[in-house]
Amino acid sequence: MNAPTLPRPIRALPDQLISQIAAGEVVERPSAVVKELLENALDAGSSQITVRLEEGGVKRICITDNGRGIPPDQMPLALARHATSKIASLDDLENVATLGFRGEALASIASVAAVTLTSRTADAAHAWEIEGSHNGTVSPSSGAQGTTVDVRDLYFNTPARRKFLKSEQTEFGHCAEVVRRVALARPDVSFTLSHNGRTVDHWMVADMAKRSAQILGENFAEARLPLDEGSGLLRLHGFAGLPTASKARADAQYFYVNGRFVRDKLLVHAVRAAYEDVLHGDRFPSYVLALDLDPALVDVNVHPSKIEVRFRDGRAVHQFVFHAVQRALAQTSATAHGSVPSPLPAADTLAGGPLWRPQQASFGAELNPHYQPTFSPSPFGQPGQGGGVAQSTERYGALFAGERRADGLDGAAQDGSAALNGGGGFSATGSYAMPQATPYIASPAVLAQDEEFPLGFALAQLHGIYILAQNSKGLVLVDMHAAHERILYEQLKNALDEQLNGAAMQIQSLLIPVTFYADPVEVGTVQEHAETLQTLGFDIAALSPTTLAVRSVPALLKNADAQTLARDVLRDVREYGGSRMLIERRNELLGTLACHTAVRANRILTQPEMNALLRQMESTERADQCNHGRPTWVQVEISALDKLFLRGQ
């Protein structure tokens, strides 16, 4: 055991030691230095920033900007602790409009490294320079307008701290990621990054679409949805990656609050919940999203690294972000946007005239004035021949677009079951029935004159799994099970939403209440949010200071584990003031039901049934992927087929 230390008197710490203690929080590694200096450069109004690194930033970090510069009489203060031009009062602190505001970054950096500060204002005849600390001497120097901060030999005077650093390449990787984060937030500023004398990245001034494509890659650029929504004092804009372009790691997620990159649990949860319907649980979406709001509504003074924030009304922010992203993802259908991530380019919403008319034997020039196929039969054959329009329309939609069942299980019936749009329904026992094969009323020939069909018309089925269809761009491949699963899933949700519209939550009382040990926070949540829990369909009572009892749960979740469900709901109610868990669990159950109800592999479909599926895909939200996140269709363009067969070469 260590010998007891003698008591020491209380005394004030020297300034150098105070700065080194602060550096332990602010200057965690070289990338933290890069972050602080980049934020200062942007706050100075820079439009051009150069970052030069040596040995991963440990040997040298030199950042030059063309901002306003610092007058020579203020340069010593720039290196002093708690000296800043960005705030002057508590009101300024509560309405922070800059990236930096603490006034301790440069002082902390100077306490653990050799720092040279060179700066020149627009009205100065030349630049000025100061070395070391605020006690250094300001002397004339050379340089253009702006500021250069040269940081050398990081942790030279704290060797124990330096031992905790990783390899040169690892430290450089962290620095490069910081530069990417800042560059994504400010496409109006050009950035240059070099390492050991070699230029690694250079981004000219651009818009957000181009900058995000440069940094996140063309794969993201081809599989993203633009988003720009506002509500009162809140605005969310940027790009949300398509679910089918998800990744195994959460390394392409960038969220900004008033231009500041943040990692906030509330925001991450809101976005994740929005993707819940379209993304497999072990996959992560890619996105670049920026939330703008009144600075008074967010506290950025939560952590020294300024990477965490706290919202005045977290619940309102959570709901706004959730619904904005969810609405963007709801547009992922064949008729809503022009990009389905796949190994090959995807179909756009087609422009131009109708794809097919009843008197045509071939799509021909009606497909596209610039397309000249060598052979392109009508999907319904010649009028009057077997498989033609007249015969096809008699059975069109028999499986997917059928009328109400004739067996009494689907109507506004005495058994109270709910009919679904496009076929099938709940029986009195809660099971789902596929629709009977009944005639479809509308003729596709008539529809073709007035509507466009981005997914084209079915040609054949491949191995009982895929539908092959033809549209103006070429060949469309559809996974019939995944597509039908999404259609049924959306229909199930809509049917239940309509059933519950205006009605009280249907609950299931438990014959034997489920009791479990609870901590004081959980017990307090039950007592404080009893009304909210009742609205959500939960009857949870506190039997003792350490025991909770679940007496009833929402009927839709009656088969779930009551204890786990109760803990999840209590956590969400406590953290977000409401619960997304109810909806997420409901959707999870509906997704399982849809998966087991959708057409299976090796199910032979008629051509009208395949076309009916294509039409329903075009009118279904989120139809580009099933509720597990798998793609439902891909486009193989004519140019890709020509390349395979060396046509025109």
XYZ file of C-alpha atoms in Angstrom:
649
model
C 0.000 0.000 0.000
C 1.082 3.537 -0.657
C 2.188 5.523 2.350
C -0.342 8.183 3.414
C 0.491 11.637 2.143
C 0.926 14.522 4.519
C -1.901 17.064 4.492
C -1.281 20.095 2.323
C -2.670 23.603 2.717
C -5.277 24.878 0.233
C -3.654 27.220 -2.243
C -4.240 28.694 -5.674
C -2.835 26.706 -8.598
C -0.350 28.374 -10.930
C -1.685 29.481 -14.305
C 0.454 26.991 -16.248
C -0.893 24.043 -14.265
C -4.464 25.317 -14.620
C -4.032 25.464 -18.391
C -2.538 21.965 -18.470
C -5.476 20.622 -16.488
C -7.843 22.291 -18.954
C -5.812 20.831 -21.796
C -6.637 17.373 -20.470
C -10.270 18.029 -21.425
C -9.855 20.256 -24.454
C -6.736 18.765 -26.075
C -7.460 15.067 -25.818
C -5.467 14.243 -28.974
C -4.204 16.061 -32.108
C -7.642 15.970 -33.718
C -8.998 18.068 -30.820
C -6.457 20.770 -31.657
C -7.524 20.679 -35.301
C -11.181 21.026 -34.289
C -10.601 24.030 -32.034
C -8.450 25.861 -34.572
C -10.860 25.197 -37.442
C -13.738 26.563 -35.384
C -11.736 29.731 -34.647
C -10.967 30.101 -38.353
C -14.628 29.836 -39.310
C -15.684 32.247 -36.570
C -13.203 34.723 -38.086
C -15.173 34.716 -41.346
C -12.705 32.697 -43.400
C -13.547 31.491 -46.904
C -10.309 29.553 -47.430
C -8.611 27.263 -44.890
C -5.441 25.183 -45.219
C -4.568 22.405 -42.775
C -1.007 21.029 -42.747
C -0.123 18.072 -40.559
C 3.094 16.214 -39.818
C 3.342 12.799 -38.168
C -0.374 12.580 -37.555
C -0.443 16.062 -36.031
C 1.874 15.160 -33.156
C 4.908 16.847 -34.657
C 3.067 19.735 -36.287
C -0.404 21.179 -36.867
C -0.448 24.343 -38.947
C -3.771 25.938 -39.897
C -3.949 29.039 -42.073
C -7.097 31.024 -42.860
C -7.961 34.229 -44.715
C -10.283 35.588 -42.040
C -10.409 38.960 -40.359
C -7.153 38.517 -38.468
C -6.213 39.653 -34.951
C -4.883 43.162 -34.154
C -1.372 43.040 -32.644
C -2.454 44.538 -29.318
C -4.971 41.684 -28.855
C -2.668 38.803 -29.805
C -1.364 38.197 -26.244
C -4.960 37.992 -25.034
C -5.695 35.383 -27.701
C -3.255 33.081 -25.894
C -4.539 33.939 -22.410
C -7.027 31.819 -20.491
C -10.700 32.762 -20.710
C -10.125 35.624 -23.125
C -12.431 35.801 -26.126
C -14.191 38.230 -28.441
C -17.223 35.960 -28.868
C -19.145 36.489 -25.625
C -19.191 39.265 -23.066
C -22.244 38.525 -20.881
C -24.581 35.792 -19.683
C -27.021 36.800 -22.393
C -24.339 36.126 -25.005
C -23.676 32.718 -23.443
C -27.351 31.818 -23.638
C -27.506 32.857 -27.301
C -24.220 31.500 -28.644
C -24.014 32.095 -32.384
C -20.370 31.084 -32.844
C -18.609 27.727 -32.810
C -16.142 28.723 -30.109
C -16.916 30.754 -27.000
C -14.995 29.406 -23.996
C -11.784 31.354 -24.588
C -9.535 28.580 -23.336
C -8.572 26.570 -26.430
C -5.435 28.476 -27.490
C -4.232 28.826 -23.906
C -4.691 25.096 -23.294
C -2.909 24.197 -26.518
C -0.025 26.555 -25.723
C 0.414 24.875 -22.326
C 1.198 21.468 -23.892
C 2.844 22.457 -27.194
C 5.003 25.102 -28.825
C 2.627 27.615 -30.424
C 3.337 30.432 -32.878
C 0.490 32.784 -33.724
C 0.810 34.941 -36.850
C -1.957 37.285 -37.930
C -2.731 40.302 -40.091
C -5.848 42.440 -40.289
C -7.105 44.121 -43.463
C -5.853 47.577 -42.427
C -2.426 46.441 -41.173
C 0.726 47.165 -43.173
C 2.161 43.767 -42.301
C 1.556 40.722 -40.150
C 2.472 40.300 -36.461
C 3.708 37.266 -34.575
C 3.770 35.976 -30.998
C 5.343 32.767 -29.669
C 4.876 30.646 -26.589
C 2.171 32.111 -24.374
C 0.418 35.361 -23.558
C 3.644 36.450 -21.889
C 5.459 36.380 -25.233
C 6.503 39.431 -27.245
C 4.580 40.541 -30.317
C 6.951 41.196 -33.213
C 6.571 42.141 -36.895
C 6.235 39.289 -39.378
C 5.172 38.580 -42.954
C 1.956 37.065 -44.196
C -1.323 37.749 -45.990
C -4.541 38.802 -44.316
C -5.791 36.174 -41.929
C -4.321 34.017 -39.197
C -1.863 31.124 -39.006
C -1.611 28.997 -35.880
C 1.467 26.759 -35.910
C 1.427 24.056 -33.206
C 4.618 21.966 -32.839
C 5.642 19.033 -30.659
C 2.337 18.307 -29.001
C 2.700 17.113 -25.378
C 6.446 17.803 -25.399
C 6.234 18.842 -21.743
C 3.779 16.117 -20.693
C 5.440 12.917 -21.965
C 3.083 10.649 -19.996
C 0.160 12.043 -21.984
C 1.999 11.504 -25.254
C 2.364 7.780 -24.507
C -1.408 7.374 -24.742
C -1.478 8.469 -28.378
C -1.937 5.836 -31.093
C 0.038 5.299 -34.285
C 0.755 8.143 -36.681
C -1.777 6.862 -39.212
C -4.479 6.460 -36.578
C -3.991 9.992 -35.259
C -4.005 11.370 -38.789
C -7.238 9.482 -39.458
C -8.890 11.217 -36.521
C -7.623 14.612 -37.717
C -8.854 13.977 -41.264
C -12.292 13.006 -39.935
C -12.514 16.304 -38.041
C -11.680 18.219 -41.227
C -14.357 16.266 -43.119
C -16.964 17.075 -40.475
C -16.218 20.771 -40.626
C -16.037 20.814 -44.416
C -19.446 19.134 -44.671
C -20.977 21.843 -42.505
C -19.458 24.675 -44.564
C -19.509 23.979 -48.303
C -19.159 27.743 -48.819
C -15.552 27.501 -47.582
C -12.684 25.843 -49.450
C -10.485 23.401 -47.519
C -7.065 21.891 -48.216
C -5.619 19.080 -46.098
C -2.037 17.843 -46.385
C -0.042 15.287 -44.412
C 3.737 15.051 -44.354
C 3.950 17.414 -47.320
C 1.428 15.540 -49.493
C -1.990 16.981 -50.328
C -4.658 14.516 -49.202
C -7.914 16.424 -49.810
C -8.882 19.644 -51.519
C -12.446 20.867 -51.687
C -13.380 24.013 -53.562
C -16.398 26.137 -52.649
C -19.544 24.226 -53.634
C -23.099 23.521 -52.566
C -24.084 20.884 -50.027
C -25.017 18.352 -52.694
C -21.579 18.475 -54.304
C -19.607 18.726 -51.057
C -21.392 15.725 -49.517
C -20.783 13.722 -52.699
C -17.079 14.617 -52.586
C -16.670 13.587 -48.961
C -19.079 10.659 -48.605
C -18.536 9.337 -52.124
C -20.561 8.804 -55.259
C -22.370 5.825 -53.747
C -23.971 8.178 -51.242
C -24.657 10.766 -53.947
C -26.582 8.190 -55.992
C -28.568 6.877 -53.035
C -29.788 9.853 -51.025
C -32.952 11.841 -50.535
C -32.908 15.640 -50.238
C -34.656 16.972 -47.153
C -35.642 20.512 -46.248
C -38.465 21.038 -43.758
C -39.346 23.826 -41.409
C -41.710 24.171 -38.472
C -41.789 27.386 -36.484
C -38.275 28.076 -35.209
C -36.952 24.703 -36.412
C -35.512 23.807 -39.803
C -33.993 20.471 -40.852
C -32.156 20.189 -44.150
C -29.577 18.016 -45.824
C -29.613 14.484 -47.220
C -30.888 11.170 -45.855
C -29.367 8.061 -47.373
C -31.688 5.491 -48.862
C -32.264 2.451 -46.646
C -30.922 0.090 -49.299
C -27.589 1.929 -49.102
C -27.182 1.259 -45.387
C -23.865 0.238 -43.864
C -22.615 -2.234 -41.300
C -21.076 0.626 -39.278
C -22.361 4.018 -38.193
C -19.423 5.812 -39.807
C -21.332 7.949 -42.296
C -23.684 9.804 -39.965
C -23.235 13.561 -39.706
C -25.641 15.710 -37.700
C -25.177 19.439 -37.159
C -26.952 21.838 -34.828
C -26.553 25.468 -35.906
C -23.487 24.450 -37.904
C -21.889 22.526 -35.028
C -21.214 18.791 -35.428
C -22.814 16.951 -32.521
C -23.330 13.454 -31.219
C -26.647 13.750 -29.447
C -28.595 10.711 -28.198
C -31.934 12.409 -28.721
C -31.203 13.258 -32.361
C -29.673 9.850 -33.101
C -32.747 8.167 -31.631
C -35.098 10.339 -33.685
C -33.347 9.497 -36.957
C -33.017 5.821 -36.068
C -36.728 5.639 -35.257
C -37.554 7.215 -38.614
C -35.558 4.477 -40.366
C -37.095 1.730 -38.208
C -39.738 0.942 -40.802
C -37.318 0.477 -43.674
C -34.020 -0.681 -42.190
C -32.815 -3.966 -40.789
C -31.888 -3.780 -37.127
C -28.180 -4.443 -37.571
C -27.670 -1.903 -40.351
C -26.941 1.822 -40.066
C -28.191 4.595 -42.352
C -25.968 7.262 -43.880
C -27.001 10.895 -43.624
C -25.876 14.502 -43.545
C -28.486 16.517 -41.661
C -28.403 20.045 -40.280
C -30.818 21.378 -37.677
C -31.141 25.163 -37.457
C -32.961 26.762 -34.539
C -32.893 29.806 -32.293
C -29.623 29.653 -30.277
C -31.637 30.410 -27.152
C -33.405 27.050 -27.538
C -30.225 24.964 -27.298
C -27.469 24.859 -24.677
C -24.062 24.235 -26.240
C -22.205 24.806 -22.977
C -22.601 21.209 -21.806
C -19.169 19.678 -22.372
C -15.682 21.129 -22.964
C -15.463 19.427 -26.364
C -18.792 21.092 -27.336
C -19.878 17.881 -29.080
C -22.918 17.476 -26.830
C -25.894 19.823 -26.631
C -29.076 20.084 -24.607
C -32.395 21.315 -26.009
C -34.859 23.387 -24.054
C -37.738 21.303 -25.455
C -36.173 17.967 -26.321
C -39.492 16.291 -27.038
C -40.495 18.857 -29.659
C -37.103 18.598 -31.359
C -37.246 14.794 -31.308
C -40.700 14.704 -32.877
C -39.820 17.290 -35.515
C -36.680 15.449 -36.622
C -38.420 12.077 -36.531
C -41.360 13.170 -38.671
C -39.214 15.148 -41.129
C -36.934 12.182 -41.836
C -39.855 9.767 -41.867
C -41.701 11.852 -44.448
C -38.616 11.942 -46.648
C -38.253 8.173 -46.470
C -41.949 7.693 -47.192
C -41.266 9.010 -50.688
C -39.062 6.027 -51.550
C -41.441 4.596 -54.099
C -41.051 4.045 -57.803
C -43.043 7.159 -58.647
C -41.580 9.488 -56.038
C -37.888 9.804 -56.833
C -35.293 8.657 -59.255
C -32.797 6.530 -57.417
C -32.908 2.997 -56.151
C -29.482 1.891 -54.918
C -28.384 -1.233 -56.718
C -25.415 -2.536 -58.676
C -27.016 -0.860 -61.686
C -28.696 2.554 -62.130
C -32.327 2.689 -61.101
C -35.461 3.951 -62.782
C -36.551 7.551 -62.740
C -40.095 8.690 -62.753
C -40.630 8.614 -66.477
C -41.446 11.704 -68.440
C -43.123 11.963 -71.762
C -46.122 10.268 -73.301
C -47.936 7.142 -72.143
C -45.935 3.951 -72.273
C -48.465 1.803 -74.076
C -51.670 2.120 -76.036
C -54.134 -0.682 -76.793
C -53.548 -0.752 -80.553
C -49.772 -1.141 -80.315
C -48.072 -4.467 -80.799
C -44.827 -3.003 -79.480
C -43.804 -0.328 -77.005
C -41.719 1.103 -79.836
C -41.077 4.822 -79.943
C -43.801 5.428 -77.372
C -41.324 4.275 -74.743
C -38.794 6.945 -75.494
C -38.255 9.003 -78.662
C -34.534 8.285 -78.463
C -34.877 4.545 -77.947
C -34.885 2.231 -80.955
C -35.227 -1.377 -79.816
C -34.630 -4.206 -82.227
C -37.364 -6.299 -80.622
C -39.869 -5.232 -78.006
C -43.124 -7.175 -77.865
C -46.126 -5.865 -75.950
C -46.411 -7.499 -72.545
C -49.997 -8.434 -73.383
C -49.362 -9.749 -76.889
C -51.153 -8.716 -80.066
C -54.709 -7.458 -79.621
C -57.086 -10.298 -80.219
C -54.487 -13.002 -79.702
C -54.068 -15.310 -76.737
C -52.831 -13.404 -73.734
C -53.923 -10.095 -75.306
C -55.567 -7.121 -73.678
C -59.101 -8.406 -73.712
C -58.242 -11.660 -72.007
C -55.662 -10.177 -69.659
C -57.942 -7.533 -68.241
C -60.513 -10.118 -67.284
C -58.116 -11.426 -64.639
C -56.032 -8.303 -64.043
C -55.328 -7.884 -60.374
C -56.897 -11.178 -59.366
C -54.449 -11.718 -56.555
C -53.285 -8.245 -55.511
C -56.147 -5.914 -56.470
C -59.139 -8.116 -55.785
C -62.539 -6.998 -54.588
C -63.789 -7.825 -51.134
C -63.945 -11.480 -50.193
C -67.170 -13.339 -50.863
C -66.915 -15.568 -47.788
C -68.081 -12.952 -45.301
C -64.738 -12.415 -43.583
C -63.787 -9.053 -45.052
C -66.555 -6.545 -44.998
C -67.997 -4.029 -42.659
C -69.232 -7.304 -41.405
C -70.903 -8.626 -38.359
C -67.606 -10.085 -37.194
C -66.003 -6.642 -37.033
C -63.007 -7.510 -39.221
C -61.201 -4.848 -41.214
C -60.953 -5.045 -44.990
C -57.721 -4.008 -46.562
C -57.238 -1.881 -49.631
C -56.157 -4.150 -52.425
C -57.098 -7.478 -50.902
C -57.107 -9.556 -47.769
C -58.311 -8.750 -44.307
C -58.424 -9.707 -40.649
C -60.705 -12.513 -39.629
C -62.548 -12.560 -36.339
C -59.643 -14.475 -34.851
C -57.115 -11.897 -35.966
C -55.582 -13.986 -38.733
C -54.909 -12.505 -42.155
C -56.632 -13.912 -45.247
C -55.413 -13.530 -48.818
C -57.995 -12.095 -51.222
C -60.059 -14.282 -53.502
C -59.406 -14.156 -57.234
C -62.073 -11.781 -58.494
C -62.206 -9.648 -61.649
C -60.497 -6.272 -61.712
C -62.787 -3.512 -62.876
C -60.541 -0.986 -64.643
C -58.856 -1.820 -67.931
C -55.093 -1.283 -68.025
C -55.482 -0.070 -71.573
C -57.539 2.847 -70.329
C -55.133 3.526 -67.477
C -52.164 3.490 -69.817
C -53.590 6.422 -71.741
C -53.695 8.639 -68.673
C -50.916 7.438 -66.394
C -47.236 6.671 -66.504
C -45.835 3.372 -65.296
C -42.225 3.706 -64.091
C -41.964 -0.017 -63.399
C -43.265 -0.885 -66.855
C -45.101 -4.110 -67.643
C -44.362 -7.693 -66.700
C -42.728 -9.988 -69.223
C -42.115 -13.153 -67.220
C -41.239 -14.757 -63.906
C -37.725 -16.034 -63.158
C -37.358 -19.176 -61.013
C -40.576 -18.312 -59.212
C -38.733 -15.525 -57.347
C -38.281 -12.510 -59.604
C -40.559 -10.614 -61.949
C -39.020 -9.386 -65.189
C -40.642 -6.242 -66.527
C -39.906 -3.772 -69.316
C -40.001 0.002 -69.028
C -38.623 2.836 -71.137
C -35.141 2.519 -69.665
C -34.773 -1.222 -70.137
C -35.303 -4.168 -67.811
C -36.830 -4.033 -64.330
C -36.170 -6.880 -61.875
C -38.574 -7.209 -58.935
C -38.252 -9.447 -55.890
C -41.920 -10.382 -55.676
C -41.858 -11.503 -52.037
C -40.044 -8.377 -50.811
C -42.321 -6.128 -52.865
C -45.525 -7.786 -51.729
C -44.276 -7.761 -48.137
C -43.914 -3.982 -48.235
C -47.345 -3.539 -49.821
C -49.042 -5.714 -47.208
C -47.114 -4.067 -44.393
C -48.263 -0.586 -45.409
C -51.829 -1.831 -45.861
C -51.818 -3.405 -42.413
C -50.559 -0.186 -40.839
C -53.137 1.914 -42.665
C -55.966 -0.422 -41.723
C -55.040 -0.338 -38.051
C -54.543 3.428 -38.090
C -58.029 3.883 -39.500
C -59.462 1.449 -36.991
C -57.876 3.344 -34.094
C -58.659 6.792 -35.441
C -60.637 8.590 -32.794
C -60.975 5.495 -30.665
C -59.392 4.652 -27.336
C -56.348 2.412 -27.273
C -57.401 -1.236 -27.194
C -55.845 -2.847 -24.133
C -55.355 -6.386 -22.910
C -55.743 -6.950 -19.166
C -53.362 -9.515 -17.743
C -54.942 -12.373 -15.832
C -51.977 -12.333 -13.466
C -50.176 -8.985 -13.191
C -46.475 -9.137 -14.028
C -44.385 -7.812 -11.146
C -40.711 -6.912 -11.257
C -38.046 -5.069 -9.314
C -37.720 -1.403 -10.276
C -35.290 1.307 -9.346
C -36.480 4.620 -7.831
C -36.300 6.402 -11.200
C -38.662 3.867 -12.820
C -41.091 4.056 -9.914
C -41.008 7.857 -10.085
C -41.665 7.756 -13.837
C -44.776 5.625 -13.302
C -46.116 8.050 -10.703
C -45.260 11.174 -12.692
C -46.461 9.954 -16.110
C -49.425 7.788 -15.125
C -51.773 9.616 -17.507
C -49.393 9.300 -20.450
C -48.956 5.580 -19.781
C -52.732 5.096 -19.676
C -53.051 6.883 -23.011
C -50.488 4.506 -24.467
C -52.457 1.508 -23.214
C -50.379 0.610 -20.152
C -51.648 0.131 -16.622
C -48.548 0.036 -14.432
C -48.819 0.425 -10.671
C -46.241 0.871 -7.932
C -46.755 -1.870 -5.327
C -43.829 -0.716 -3.203
C -40.869 1.649 -3.479
C -39.013 -1.125 -5.336
C -41.760 -3.092 -7.121
C -43.898 -2.358 -10.169
C -46.815 -4.392 -11.500
C -47.972 -4.438 -15.121
C -51.756 -4.945 -15.144
C -52.515 -4.298 -18.795
C -50.742 -3.652 -22.082
C -51.863 -2.552 -25.559
C -53.817 -5.352 -27.202
C -51.518 -5.304 -30.206
C -48.602 -6.153 -27.938
C -50.317 -8.693 -25.723
C -47.871 -11.431 -26.745
C -44.781 -9.361 -25.961
C -42.787 -9.759 -22.768
C -44.628 -7.425 -20.398
C -41.668 -6.648 -18.166
C -39.291 -5.810 -21.017
C -41.973 -3.787 -22.773
C -42.782 -1.842 -19.608
C -39.118 -1.000 -18.968
C -38.687 0.184 -22.567
C -41.766 2.394 -22.409
C -40.761 3.860 -19.055
C -37.308 4.661 -20.407
C -38.749 6.390 -23.476
C -41.356 8.315 -21.498
C -38.638 9.505 -19.143
C -36.183 10.470 -21.886
C -38.470 11.807 -24.600
C -41.680 12.732 -22.819
C -43.619 10.297 -24.997
C -43.107 6.893 -26.506
C -42.045 5.795 -29.947
C -41.587 2.285 -28.605
C -45.297 1.505 -28.918
C -45.288 2.282 -32.620
C -41.991 0.535 -33.198
C -43.164 -2.644 -31.504
C -46.456 -2.487 -33.352
C -44.672 -2.110 -36.655
C -42.339 -4.941 -35.773
C -45.320 -7.231 -35.238
C -47.005 -6.075 -38.436
C -43.757 -6.603 -40.322
C -43.610 -10.204 -39.160
C -47.235 -10.696 -40.168
C -46.615 -9.189 -43.603
C -43.507 -11.322 -44.098
C -45.399 -14.534 -43.427
C -48.388 -13.445 -45.511
C -46.618 -12.185 -48.624
C -46.350 -14.384 -51.693
C -43.629 -16.965 -51.243
C -40.877 -18.073 -53.581
C -41.933 -20.531 -56.308
C -45.474 -19.133 -56.295
C -46.398 -18.944 -59.963
C -48.112 -15.666 -60.811
C -50.073 -14.882 -63.927
C -49.044 -11.929 -66.032
C -51.999 -9.814 -64.854
C -51.103 -10.617 -61.256
C -47.515 -9.513 -61.852
C -48.691 -6.269 -63.448
C -51.063 -5.659 -60.551
C -48.118 -5.999 -58.171
C -46.119 -3.457 -60.197
C -49.002 -0.990 -60.116
C -49.386 -1.321 -56.359
C -45.660 -0.831 -55.881
C -45.925 2.457 -57.764
C -48.622 3.700 -55.387
C -47.136 2.423 -52.113
C -44.956 4.494 -49.814
C -41.445 3.167 -49.119
C -41.901 0.611 -51.886
C -38.225 0.646 -52.852
C -37.423 -1.708 -49.982
C -39.195 -4.216 -47.777
C -39.543 -3.498 -44.072
C -36.301 -5.417 -43.454
C -34.400 -2.935 -45.618
C -33.855 -5.198 -48.632
C -34.369 -3.672 -52.108
C -37.572 -4.668 -53.849
C -36.503 -3.771 -57.398
C -33.547 -2.770 -59.533
C -33.217 -1.250 -62.982
C -31.006 -2.680 -65.713
C -30.727 0.016 -68.342
C -30.506 -0.627 -72.060
C -27.007 0.857 -72.088
C -25.899 -1.749 -69.543
C -27.371 -4.544 -71.643
C -25.732 -3.144 -74.772
C -22.409 -3.168 -72.949
C -22.864 -6.794 -71.939
C -23.482 -7.797 -75.561
C -20.846 -5.412 -76.998
C -23.465 -3.631 -79.108
C -22.139 -0.532 -80.848
C -18.519 -1.486 -80.177
